[in-house]
PDB file of C-alpha atoms in Angstrom:
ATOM      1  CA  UNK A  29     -54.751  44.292  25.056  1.00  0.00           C
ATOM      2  CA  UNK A  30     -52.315  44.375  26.993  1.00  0.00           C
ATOM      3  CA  UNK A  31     -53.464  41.128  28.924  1.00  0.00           C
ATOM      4  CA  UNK A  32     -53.209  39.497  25.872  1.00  0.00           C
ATOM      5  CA  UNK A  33     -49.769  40.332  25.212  1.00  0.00           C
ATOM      6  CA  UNK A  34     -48.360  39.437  28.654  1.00  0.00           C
ATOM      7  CA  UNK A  35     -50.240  35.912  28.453  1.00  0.00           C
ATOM      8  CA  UNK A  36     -48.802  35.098  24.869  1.00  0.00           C
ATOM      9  CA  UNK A  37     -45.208  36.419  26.069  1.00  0.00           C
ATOM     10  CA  UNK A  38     -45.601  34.156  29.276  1.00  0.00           C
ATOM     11  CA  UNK A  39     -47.149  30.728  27.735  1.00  0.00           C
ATOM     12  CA  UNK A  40     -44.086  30.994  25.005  1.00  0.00           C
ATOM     13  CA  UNK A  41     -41.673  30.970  27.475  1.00  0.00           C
ATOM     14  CA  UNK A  42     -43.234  28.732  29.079  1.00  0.00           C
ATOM     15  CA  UNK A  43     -43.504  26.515  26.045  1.00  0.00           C
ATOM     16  CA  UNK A  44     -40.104  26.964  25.382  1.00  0.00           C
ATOM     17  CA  UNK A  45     -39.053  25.689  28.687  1.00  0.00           C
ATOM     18  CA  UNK A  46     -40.466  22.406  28.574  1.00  0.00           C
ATOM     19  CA  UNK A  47     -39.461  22.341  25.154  1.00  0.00           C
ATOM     20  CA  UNK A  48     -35.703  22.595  26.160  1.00  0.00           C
ATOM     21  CA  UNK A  49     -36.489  20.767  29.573  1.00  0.00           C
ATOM     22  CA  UNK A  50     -37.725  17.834  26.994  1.00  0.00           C
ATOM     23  CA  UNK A  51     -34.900  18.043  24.506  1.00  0.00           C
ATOM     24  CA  UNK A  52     -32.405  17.570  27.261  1.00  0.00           C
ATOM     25  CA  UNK A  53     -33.725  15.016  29.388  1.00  0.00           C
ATOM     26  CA  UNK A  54     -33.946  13.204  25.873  1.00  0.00           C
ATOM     27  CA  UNK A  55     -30.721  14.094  24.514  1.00  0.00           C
ATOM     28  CA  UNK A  56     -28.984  12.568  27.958  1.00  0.00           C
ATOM     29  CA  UNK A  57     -31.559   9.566  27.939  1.00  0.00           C
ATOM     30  CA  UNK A  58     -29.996   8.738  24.605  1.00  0.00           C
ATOM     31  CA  UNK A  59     -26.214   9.349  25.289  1.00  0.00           C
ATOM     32  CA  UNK A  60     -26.324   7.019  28.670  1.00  0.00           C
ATOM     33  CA  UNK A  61     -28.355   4.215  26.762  1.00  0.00           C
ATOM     34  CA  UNK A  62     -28.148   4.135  22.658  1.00  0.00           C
ATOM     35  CA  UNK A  63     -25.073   6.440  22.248  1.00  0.00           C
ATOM     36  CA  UNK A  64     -22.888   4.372  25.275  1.00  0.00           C
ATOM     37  CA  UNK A  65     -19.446   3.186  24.115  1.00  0.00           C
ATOM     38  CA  UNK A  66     -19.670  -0.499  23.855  1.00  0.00           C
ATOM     39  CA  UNK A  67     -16.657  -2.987  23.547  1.00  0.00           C
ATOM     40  CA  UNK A  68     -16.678  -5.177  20.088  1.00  0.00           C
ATOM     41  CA  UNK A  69     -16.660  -8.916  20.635  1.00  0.00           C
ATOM     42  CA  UNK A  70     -14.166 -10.779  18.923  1.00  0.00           C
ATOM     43  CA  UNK A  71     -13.682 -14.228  18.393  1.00  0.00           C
ATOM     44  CA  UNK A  72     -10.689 -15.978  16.733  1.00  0.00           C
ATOM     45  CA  UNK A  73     -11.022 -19.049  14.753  1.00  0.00           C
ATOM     46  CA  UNK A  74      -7.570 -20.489  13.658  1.00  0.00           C
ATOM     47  CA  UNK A  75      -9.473 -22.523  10.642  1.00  0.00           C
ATOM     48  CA  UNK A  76      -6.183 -23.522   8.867  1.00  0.00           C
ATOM     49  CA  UNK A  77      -4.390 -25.261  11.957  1.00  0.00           C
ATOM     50  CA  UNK A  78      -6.344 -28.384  10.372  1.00  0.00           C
ATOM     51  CA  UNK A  79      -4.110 -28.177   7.353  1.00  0.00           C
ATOM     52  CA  UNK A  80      -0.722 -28.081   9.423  1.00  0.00           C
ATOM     53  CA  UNK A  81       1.493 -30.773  10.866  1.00  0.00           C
ATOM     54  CA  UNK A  82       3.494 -31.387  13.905  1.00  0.00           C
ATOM     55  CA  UNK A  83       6.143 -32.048  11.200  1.00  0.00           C
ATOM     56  CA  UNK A  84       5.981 -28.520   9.704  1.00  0.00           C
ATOM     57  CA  UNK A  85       6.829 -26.790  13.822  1.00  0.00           C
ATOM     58  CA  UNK A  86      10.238 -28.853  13.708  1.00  0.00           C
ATOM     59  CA  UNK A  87      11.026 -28.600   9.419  1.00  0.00           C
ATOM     60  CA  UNK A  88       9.769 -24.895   7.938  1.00  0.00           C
ATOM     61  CA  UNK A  89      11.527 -21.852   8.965  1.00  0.00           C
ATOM     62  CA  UNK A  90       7.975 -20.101   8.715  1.00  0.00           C
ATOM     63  CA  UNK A  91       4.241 -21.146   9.012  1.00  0.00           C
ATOM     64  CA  UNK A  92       1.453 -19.556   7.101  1.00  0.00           C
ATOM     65  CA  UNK A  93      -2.042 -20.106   8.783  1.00  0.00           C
ATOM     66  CA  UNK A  94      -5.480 -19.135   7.572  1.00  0.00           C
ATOM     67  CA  UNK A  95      -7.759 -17.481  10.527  1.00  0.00           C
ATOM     68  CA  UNK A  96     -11.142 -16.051  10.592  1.00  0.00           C
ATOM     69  CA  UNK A  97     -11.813 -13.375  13.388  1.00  0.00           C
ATOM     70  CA  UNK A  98     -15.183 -12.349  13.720  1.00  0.00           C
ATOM     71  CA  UNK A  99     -16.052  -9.305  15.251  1.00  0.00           C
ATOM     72  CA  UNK A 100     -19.464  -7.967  16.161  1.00  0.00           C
ATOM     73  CA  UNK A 101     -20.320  -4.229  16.862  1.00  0.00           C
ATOM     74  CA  UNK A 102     -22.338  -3.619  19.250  1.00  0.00           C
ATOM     75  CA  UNK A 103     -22.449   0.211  18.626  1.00  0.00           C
ATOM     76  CA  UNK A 104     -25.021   2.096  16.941  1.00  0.00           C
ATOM     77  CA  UNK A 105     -22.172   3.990  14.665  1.00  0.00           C
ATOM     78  CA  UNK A 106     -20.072   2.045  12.300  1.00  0.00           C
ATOM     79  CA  UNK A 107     -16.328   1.517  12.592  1.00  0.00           C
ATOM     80  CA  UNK A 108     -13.989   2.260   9.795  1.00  0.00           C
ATOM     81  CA  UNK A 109     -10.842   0.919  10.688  1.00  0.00           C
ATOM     82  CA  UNK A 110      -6.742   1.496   8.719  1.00  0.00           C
ATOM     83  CA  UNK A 111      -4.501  -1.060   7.787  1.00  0.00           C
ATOM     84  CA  UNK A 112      -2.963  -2.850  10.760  1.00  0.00           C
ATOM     85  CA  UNK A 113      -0.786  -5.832  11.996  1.00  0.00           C
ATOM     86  CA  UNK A 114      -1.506  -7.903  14.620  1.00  0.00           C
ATOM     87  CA  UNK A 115       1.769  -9.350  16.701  1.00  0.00           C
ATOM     88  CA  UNK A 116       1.992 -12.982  18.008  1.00  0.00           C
ATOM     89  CA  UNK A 117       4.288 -13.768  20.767  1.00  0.00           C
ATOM     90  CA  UNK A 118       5.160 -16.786  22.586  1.00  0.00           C
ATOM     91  CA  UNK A 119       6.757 -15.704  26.287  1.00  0.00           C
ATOM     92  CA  UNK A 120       6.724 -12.059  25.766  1.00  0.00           C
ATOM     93  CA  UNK A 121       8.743 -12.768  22.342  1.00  0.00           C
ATOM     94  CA  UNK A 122       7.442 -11.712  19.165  1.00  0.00           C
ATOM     95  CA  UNK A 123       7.221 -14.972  16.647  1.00  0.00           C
ATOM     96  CA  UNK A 124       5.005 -13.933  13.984  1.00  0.00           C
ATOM     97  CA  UNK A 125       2.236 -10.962  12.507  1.00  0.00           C
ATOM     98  CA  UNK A 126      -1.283 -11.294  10.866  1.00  0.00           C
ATOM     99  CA  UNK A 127      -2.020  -8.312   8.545  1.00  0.00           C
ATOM    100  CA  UNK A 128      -5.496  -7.132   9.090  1.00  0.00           C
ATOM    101  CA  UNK A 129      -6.798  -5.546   5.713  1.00  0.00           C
ATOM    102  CA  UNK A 130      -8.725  -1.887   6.153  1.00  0.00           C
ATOM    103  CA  UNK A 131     -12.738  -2.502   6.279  1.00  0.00           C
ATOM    104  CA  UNK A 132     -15.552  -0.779   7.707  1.00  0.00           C
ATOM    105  CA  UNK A 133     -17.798  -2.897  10.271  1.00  0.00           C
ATOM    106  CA  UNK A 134     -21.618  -1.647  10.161  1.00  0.00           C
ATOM    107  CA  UNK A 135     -23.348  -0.731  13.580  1.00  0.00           C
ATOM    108  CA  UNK A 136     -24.355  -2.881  15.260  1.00  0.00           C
ATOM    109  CA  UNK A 137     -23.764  -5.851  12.866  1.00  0.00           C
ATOM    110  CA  UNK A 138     -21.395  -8.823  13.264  1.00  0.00           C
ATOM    111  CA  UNK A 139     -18.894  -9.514  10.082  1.00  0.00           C
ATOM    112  CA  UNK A 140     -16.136 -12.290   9.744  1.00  0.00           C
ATOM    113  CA  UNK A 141     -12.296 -11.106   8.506  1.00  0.00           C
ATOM    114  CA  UNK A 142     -10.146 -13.696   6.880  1.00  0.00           C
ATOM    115  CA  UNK A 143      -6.519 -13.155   7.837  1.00  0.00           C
ATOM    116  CA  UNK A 144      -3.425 -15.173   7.274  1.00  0.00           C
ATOM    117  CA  UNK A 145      -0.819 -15.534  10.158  1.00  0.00           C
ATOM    118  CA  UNK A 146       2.481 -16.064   9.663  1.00  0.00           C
ATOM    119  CA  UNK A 147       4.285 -18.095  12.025  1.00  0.00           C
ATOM    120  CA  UNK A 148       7.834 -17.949  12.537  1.00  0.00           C
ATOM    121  CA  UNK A 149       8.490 -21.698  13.599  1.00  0.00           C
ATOM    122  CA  UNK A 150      12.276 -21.395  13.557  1.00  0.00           C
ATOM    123  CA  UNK A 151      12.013 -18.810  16.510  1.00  0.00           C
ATOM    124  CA  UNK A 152      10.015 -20.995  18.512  1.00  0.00           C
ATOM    125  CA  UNK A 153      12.892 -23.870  17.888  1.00  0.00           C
ATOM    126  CA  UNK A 154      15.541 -21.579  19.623  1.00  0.00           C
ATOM    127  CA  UNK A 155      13.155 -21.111  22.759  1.00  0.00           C
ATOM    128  CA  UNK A 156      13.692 -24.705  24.967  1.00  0.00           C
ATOM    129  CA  UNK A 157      10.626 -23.679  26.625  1.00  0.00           C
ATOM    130  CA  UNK A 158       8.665 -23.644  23.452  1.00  0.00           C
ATOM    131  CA  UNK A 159      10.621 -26.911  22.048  1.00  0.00           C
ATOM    132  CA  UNK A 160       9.240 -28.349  25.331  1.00  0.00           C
ATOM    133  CA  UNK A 161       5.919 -27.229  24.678  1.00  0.00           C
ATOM    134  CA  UNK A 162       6.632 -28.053  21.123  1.00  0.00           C
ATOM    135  CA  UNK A 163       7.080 -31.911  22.603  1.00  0.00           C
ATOM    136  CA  UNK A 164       4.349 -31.820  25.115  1.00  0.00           C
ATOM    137  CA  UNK A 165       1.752 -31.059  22.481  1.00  0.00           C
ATOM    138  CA  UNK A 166       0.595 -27.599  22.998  1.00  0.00           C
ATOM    139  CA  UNK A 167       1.618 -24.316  22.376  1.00  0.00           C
ATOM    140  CA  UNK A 168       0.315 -20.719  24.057  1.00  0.00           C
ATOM    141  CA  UNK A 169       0.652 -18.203  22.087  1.00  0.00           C
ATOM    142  CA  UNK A 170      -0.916 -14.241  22.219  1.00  0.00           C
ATOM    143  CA  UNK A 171      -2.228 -12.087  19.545  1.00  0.00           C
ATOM    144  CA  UNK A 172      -2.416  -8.107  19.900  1.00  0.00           C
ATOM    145  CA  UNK A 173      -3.575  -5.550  17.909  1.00  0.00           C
ATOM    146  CA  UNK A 174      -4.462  -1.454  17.904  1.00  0.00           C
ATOM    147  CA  UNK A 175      -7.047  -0.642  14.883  1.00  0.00           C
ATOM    148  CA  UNK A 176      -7.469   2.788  14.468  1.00  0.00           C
ATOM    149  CA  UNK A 177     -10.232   4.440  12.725  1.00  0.00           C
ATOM    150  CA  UNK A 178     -13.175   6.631  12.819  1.00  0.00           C
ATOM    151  CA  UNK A 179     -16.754   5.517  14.387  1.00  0.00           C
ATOM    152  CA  UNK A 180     -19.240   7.381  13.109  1.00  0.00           C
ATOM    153  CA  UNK A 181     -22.559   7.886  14.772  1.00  0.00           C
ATOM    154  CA  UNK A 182     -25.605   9.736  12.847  1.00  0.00           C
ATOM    155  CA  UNK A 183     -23.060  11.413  10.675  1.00  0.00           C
ATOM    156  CA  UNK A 184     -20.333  12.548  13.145  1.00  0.00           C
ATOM    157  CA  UNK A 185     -17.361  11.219  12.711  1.00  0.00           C
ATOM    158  CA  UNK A 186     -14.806  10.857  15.779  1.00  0.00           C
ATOM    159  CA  UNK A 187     -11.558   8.943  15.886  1.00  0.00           C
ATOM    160  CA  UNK A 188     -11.032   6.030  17.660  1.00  0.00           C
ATOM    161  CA  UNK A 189      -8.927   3.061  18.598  1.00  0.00           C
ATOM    162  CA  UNK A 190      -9.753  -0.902  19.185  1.00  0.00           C
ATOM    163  CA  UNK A 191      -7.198  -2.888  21.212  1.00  0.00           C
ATOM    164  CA  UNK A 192      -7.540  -6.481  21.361  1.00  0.00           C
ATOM    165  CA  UNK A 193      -5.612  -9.059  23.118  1.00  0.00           C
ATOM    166  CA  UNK A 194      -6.269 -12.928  21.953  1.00  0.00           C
ATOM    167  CA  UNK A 195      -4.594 -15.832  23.768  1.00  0.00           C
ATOM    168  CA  UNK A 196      -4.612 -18.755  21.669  1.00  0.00           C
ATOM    169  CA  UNK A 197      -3.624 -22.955  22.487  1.00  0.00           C
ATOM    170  CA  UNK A 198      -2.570 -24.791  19.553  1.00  0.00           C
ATOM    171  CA  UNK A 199      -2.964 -28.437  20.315  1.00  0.00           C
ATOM    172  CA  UNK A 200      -0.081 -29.545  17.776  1.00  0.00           C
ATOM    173  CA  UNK A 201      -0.323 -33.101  18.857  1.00  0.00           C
ATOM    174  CA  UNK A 202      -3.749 -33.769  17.712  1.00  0.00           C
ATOM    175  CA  UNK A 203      -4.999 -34.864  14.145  1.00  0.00           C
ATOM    176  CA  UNK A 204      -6.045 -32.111  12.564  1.00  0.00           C
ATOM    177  CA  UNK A 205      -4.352 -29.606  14.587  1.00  0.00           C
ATOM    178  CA  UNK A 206      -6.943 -27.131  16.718  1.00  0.00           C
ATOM    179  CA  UNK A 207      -6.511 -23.906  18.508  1.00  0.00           C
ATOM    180  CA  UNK A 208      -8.685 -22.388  21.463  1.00  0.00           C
ATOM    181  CA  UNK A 209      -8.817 -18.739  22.148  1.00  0.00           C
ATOM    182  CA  UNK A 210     -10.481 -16.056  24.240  1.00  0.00           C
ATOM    183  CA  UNK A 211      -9.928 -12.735  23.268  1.00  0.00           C
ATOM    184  CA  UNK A 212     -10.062  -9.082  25.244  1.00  0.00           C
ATOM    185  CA  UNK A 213     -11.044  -5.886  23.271  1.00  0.00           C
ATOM    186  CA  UNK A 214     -10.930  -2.493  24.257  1.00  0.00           C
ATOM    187  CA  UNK A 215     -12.661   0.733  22.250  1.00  0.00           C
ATOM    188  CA  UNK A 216     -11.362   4.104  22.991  1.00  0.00           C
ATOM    189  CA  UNK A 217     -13.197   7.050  20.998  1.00  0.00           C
TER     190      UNK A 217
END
């Protein structure tokens, strides 16, 4: 009887162990490969420059600009992101802002935001090196942004931050006006 009992206590711990052994080799299986932080892309497209004029840089004290950014999660959580502004500078000077309304981005989904940038063109006129770029046809400007927010993964919920840089070239001297950009984006949980 005693046999018995020492063989049951030994083959549940036994069990156990390669139970647990199991668990974690699974549990850190899935935090280095499903669970890894991944970066969102981000891609800007300035869809209104089409709409503007060369004439409207040298005449309007401000610029209003539609732009589409679309972002794709990579992340197996979603991202529920605040309120935020985005700045635009020309030569480390701040000419304009693009509020970004709160929304939630699924995991690992890709979803387009419609923004509207606002431009201040009578800023750029004061900067000669931006009247010369003005006059040579294109025009470099950067985009940044911090969204904060909450990712949450299987129910938890942890805070977290996306920075994004976008450099953008407005070719004002074409017909319709067109913009290139690359943009950088950071997540921080």
């Amino acid at each position: 009887m005693i046999k018995g009992k020492n063989y049951a206590i030994k083959l549940c711990c036994i069990s156990a162990t390669v139970i647990a052994v199991i668990t974690t080799v699974v549990l850190v299986t899935l935090a280095f490969t499903v669970f890894k932080r991944h970066d969102p892309d981000l891609v800007l497209y300035p869809t209104g420059l089409a709409k503007l004029q060369l004439d409207d840089f040298i005449t309007q004290d401000t610029i209003t600009s539609e732009m589409v950014m679309s972002i794709r999660n990579r992340n197996h959580g979603s991202f529920k992101f605040e309120n935020t502004t985005s700045h635009i500078t020309y030569d480390g000077e701040l000419v304009g802002w693009v509020p970004i309304l709160a929304d939630t981005i699924p995991e690992q989904a890709s979803m387009n935001i419609t923004a509207y940038a606002t431009l201040r063109a009578k800023k750029l006129r004061e900067n000669p090196k931006a009247i010369n770029d003005i006059v040579s046809g294109s025009l470099n400007l950067t985009a940044t942004a911090t969204m904060r927010g909450k990712m949450s993964i299987m129910g938890i919920k942890k805070k977290g931050s996306v920075y994004t840089e976008c450099h953008m070239t407005m070719y004002i001297n074409e017909i319709p006006i067109r913009g290139d950009s690359w943009c950088w984006t950071k997540l921080e949980i």
